[in-house]
Amino acid sequence: MRIAVFADVHGNLEALTAVLQDMATRAPERVLFLGDAVGYGPDPNACVEKIFEVADTVVAGNHDHGALELTSTAHFNPFAQGAILWTQNVLTGENRERLLSMPMTAREGELFLVHATPERPEAWAYLLYEEEARRQLKFFEEKACLYGHTHRSLGFVGDGNNVRLTTERLLTFQDQFRYIVNVGSVGQPRDSDPDAAYCLYDTREKVLSFHRVPYNYRITQEKMRAAGLPAFLIQRLQVGV
Ligand SMILES: [Fe+2]
């Protein structure tokens, strides 16, 4: 079975559309979304609707909770705070209900799904380094944890004592290892590549692959300008940082 996994769309409809088109050519049997449907981008409603149309399983992100005022946005930078206030104002009641229905974690066979970290999903901590990844292995039982939040596609390979970071684009799951994989961001990548990111996992082959899809971010930027969203958020889409 092929499973497609994506995260951190952040109201970027052009990036989401490009990813879903690319995904469709690979005909996944299951589609999983790891949170942050909204925040930053100009199309929160259309993105929430599209995500709920295509995803079989979803988990909540900090911007989804921020838009619902379920979590404090004190840890957001000023640009993110500006964008979340804008999002709160435009989000429809129906889409607020959809965001409200998202659980904090989910399981899909041998995969544990969370937006930030398995240890305390609601703390919204950033998992970027090997030492932290080694600790996080204790907080889920599945073969692999798939997550988002940092907007950087990468993987950690661990045997319990040692963990190494990998940026290989193809990971074949080995019996003796467990994995923590960041699937990257659809709508606001921050790993110096502006192309939208997602992952595919083949449960039979036990192969996880990282994918990047170019999209026309100039259209998104134009919409953001028209909406009066912060210039820094507009600028970062074209450089992927
Ligand atoms: Fe995010």
XYZ file of C-alpha atoms and ligand atoms in Angstrom:
242
model
C 0.000 0.000 0.000
C 1.227 3.490 -0.860
C 0.617 6.216 1.717
C 1.079 9.922 0.932
C 1.907 12.225 3.847
C 1.973 16.013 3.859
C 2.083 18.840 6.415
C 2.318 22.607 6.950
C 0.175 23.832 4.061
C -0.337 27.199 5.787
C -3.053 28.533 3.539
C -0.961 28.208 0.370
C -3.452 26.915 -2.200
C -1.055 27.012 -5.162
C 1.472 24.796 -3.371
C -1.263 22.460 -2.114
C -2.766 22.105 -5.599
C 0.647 21.291 -7.098
C 1.359 18.668 -4.418
C -2.043 17.020 -4.791
C -1.584 16.823 -8.568
C 1.847 15.222 -8.159
C 0.487 12.871 -5.496
C -2.391 11.790 -7.753
C 0.050 10.514 -10.393
C 1.393 8.082 -7.751
C -2.116 6.904 -6.814
C -1.732 6.583 -3.018
C -4.290 4.394 -1.238
C -4.098 6.535 1.912
C -3.451 10.259 2.432
C -2.325 11.635 5.808
C -2.073 15.280 6.885
C 0.165 16.299 9.806
C -1.200 19.729 10.744
C -0.942 23.467 10.076
C -3.593 23.808 7.392
C -3.723 27.567 8.055
C -1.577 30.524 9.173
C 0.806 32.633 7.015
C -0.950 32.104 3.652
C -3.831 33.855 1.869
C -6.233 30.902 1.321
C -6.988 29.285 4.691
C -10.590 28.352 3.880
C -9.883 26.761 0.499
C -6.939 24.840 1.985
C -8.921 23.479 4.948
C -11.691 22.366 2.591
C -9.263 20.692 0.181
C -7.319 18.961 2.959
C -10.483 17.551 4.521
C -11.622 16.388 1.085
C -8.448 14.408 0.325
C -7.027 13.313 3.696
C -8.041 10.042 5.354
C -6.349 11.015 8.621
C -5.389 14.426 10.025
C -3.664 15.742 13.152
C -3.688 19.309 14.479
C -0.877 21.863 14.184
C -0.057 24.868 16.360
C -1.376 27.330 13.756
C -4.656 25.403 13.525
C -4.977 25.736 17.287
C -3.761 29.340 17.136
C -6.506 30.199 14.655
C -9.042 28.656 17.053
C -7.463 30.421 20.049
C -6.957 26.991 21.632
C -3.267 27.650 22.150
C -1.373 30.784 23.065
C 0.322 32.492 20.135
C 2.858 34.147 22.461
C 5.580 31.884 21.029
C 4.742 32.996 17.460
C 7.040 35.605 15.917
C 5.349 38.979 15.206
C 4.805 38.076 11.519
C 3.116 34.808 12.428
C 0.984 36.609 15.016
C -0.140 39.152 12.409
C -1.024 36.382 9.991
C -2.919 34.336 12.600
C -5.066 37.360 13.532
C -5.847 37.829 9.847
C -6.684 34.106 9.589
C -8.987 34.227 12.632
C -10.971 36.978 10.906
C -11.474 35.210 7.581
C -11.981 31.604 8.721
C -15.590 30.411 8.253
C -17.549 28.733 11.047
C -17.604 25.477 9.073
C -13.835 25.456 8.721
C -13.345 26.315 12.385
C -15.381 23.170 13.129
C -13.167 21.144 10.813
C -9.999 22.375 12.557
C -11.592 21.720 15.920
C -12.135 18.068 14.974
C -8.399 17.388 14.461
C -6.798 15.125 17.094
C -3.292 15.772 18.467
C -1.913 12.391 17.400
C -2.950 9.451 15.251
C -1.708 5.999 14.263
C -1.611 4.429 10.840
C -0.324 0.851 11.000
C 3.370 1.083 11.915
C 3.357 4.894 11.745
C 2.845 7.333 14.626
C 1.621 10.748 13.458
C 2.105 14.067 15.237
C 2.691 17.697 14.252
C 5.539 18.590 16.647
C 6.899 15.903 19.029
C 5.600 12.588 20.429
C 6.618 13.472 23.993
C 4.282 16.423 24.474
C 2.495 17.246 21.239
C 0.748 20.259 22.812
C 4.097 21.873 23.771
C 4.844 22.446 20.054
C 8.603 21.877 20.502
C 10.901 21.947 17.468
C 12.606 18.637 16.711
C 15.717 19.460 14.684
C 18.697 17.631 16.187
C 19.905 14.084 16.808
C 20.066 14.318 20.606
C 16.441 15.403 20.844
C 15.374 12.755 18.314
C 17.060 10.040 20.427
C 14.964 11.094 23.415
C 11.753 11.219 21.406
C 12.104 7.539 20.372
C 10.910 6.610 23.888
C 7.584 8.340 23.441
C 6.080 6.234 20.663
C 6.007 2.492 20.045
C 5.593 2.315 16.295
C 8.342 1.685 13.755
C 8.351 5.322 12.677
C 7.092 8.707 13.745
C 6.159 11.128 10.973
C 5.971 14.797 11.891
C 6.096 18.375 10.546
C 6.342 21.770 12.299
C 9.980 22.669 11.451
C 9.274 22.882 7.697
C 12.500 20.971 6.913
C 12.336 17.572 5.240
C 14.805 15.184 6.855
C 14.958 11.919 8.739
C 16.480 10.458 11.912
C 17.550 6.816 12.015
C 17.823 5.348 15.508
C 18.645 2.076 17.240
C 17.712 3.245 20.728
C 21.185 4.376 21.751
C 22.428 6.120 18.661
C 20.568 8.360 16.283
C 21.833 9.852 13.067
C 20.307 12.566 10.933
C 19.884 11.794 7.257
C 18.916 13.933 4.286
C 18.821 10.960 1.898
C 15.793 11.212 -0.371
C 15.004 7.509 -0.094
C 14.863 5.654 3.224
C 14.467 1.890 3.276
C 13.271 0.912 6.738
C 15.580 -1.743 8.241
C 14.454 -4.214 10.917
C 17.050 -3.086 13.474
C 16.238 0.636 13.280
C 13.381 2.974 14.115
C 12.734 6.247 12.328
C 11.590 9.810 12.911
C 10.811 11.605 9.676
C 9.905 15.193 8.980
C 7.830 15.198 5.798
C 8.649 18.855 5.056
C 6.269 21.711 4.354
C 3.867 22.123 1.447
C 3.199 25.826 1.821
C 6.284 27.390 3.414
C 9.470 25.255 3.131
C 12.416 26.424 5.234
C 15.190 24.153 3.991
C 16.519 26.520 1.312
C 14.331 24.946 -1.365
C 11.123 26.838 -2.203
C 9.503 23.790 -3.853
C 6.590 22.213 -1.970
C 7.444 19.042 -0.025
C 5.685 15.779 0.803
C 6.504 12.093 1.398
C 5.339 8.727 0.158
C 5.619 5.510 2.134
C 5.294 2.092 0.516
C 4.244 -0.329 3.259
C 5.158 -3.453 1.270
C 8.630 -2.294 0.195
C 9.097 -0.365 3.481
C 10.496 2.537 1.481
C 9.877 6.162 2.364
C 10.614 8.733 -0.333
C 10.852 12.531 -0.127
C 9.341 14.553 -2.965
C 9.559 18.213 -4.024
C 7.133 19.916 -6.386
C 7.674 23.343 -7.972
C 4.681 25.688 -8.001
C 4.022 29.286 -8.992
C 4.664 31.061 -5.683
C 4.309 34.440 -7.421
C 0.544 33.939 -7.511
C 0.537 33.207 -3.753
C 2.741 36.245 -3.113
C 0.386 38.467 -5.101
C -2.600 37.260 -3.070
C -0.668 37.863 0.159
C 0.141 41.429 -0.900
C -3.523 42.050 -1.716
C -4.504 40.676 1.725
C -1.972 42.928 3.459
C -0.025 40.009 4.966
C 3.496 40.747 6.325
C 6.219 41.377 3.696
C 8.650 38.957 5.362
C 6.195 36.082 4.922
C 5.722 37.013 1.263
C 9.452 37.211 0.614
C 10.409 33.919 2.275
C 8.280 31.838 -0.130
C 10.652 32.478 -3.011
C 13.806 31.499 -1.130
C 12.477 28.701 1.069
C 13.811 29.886 4.409
Fe 3.967 25.083 10.448
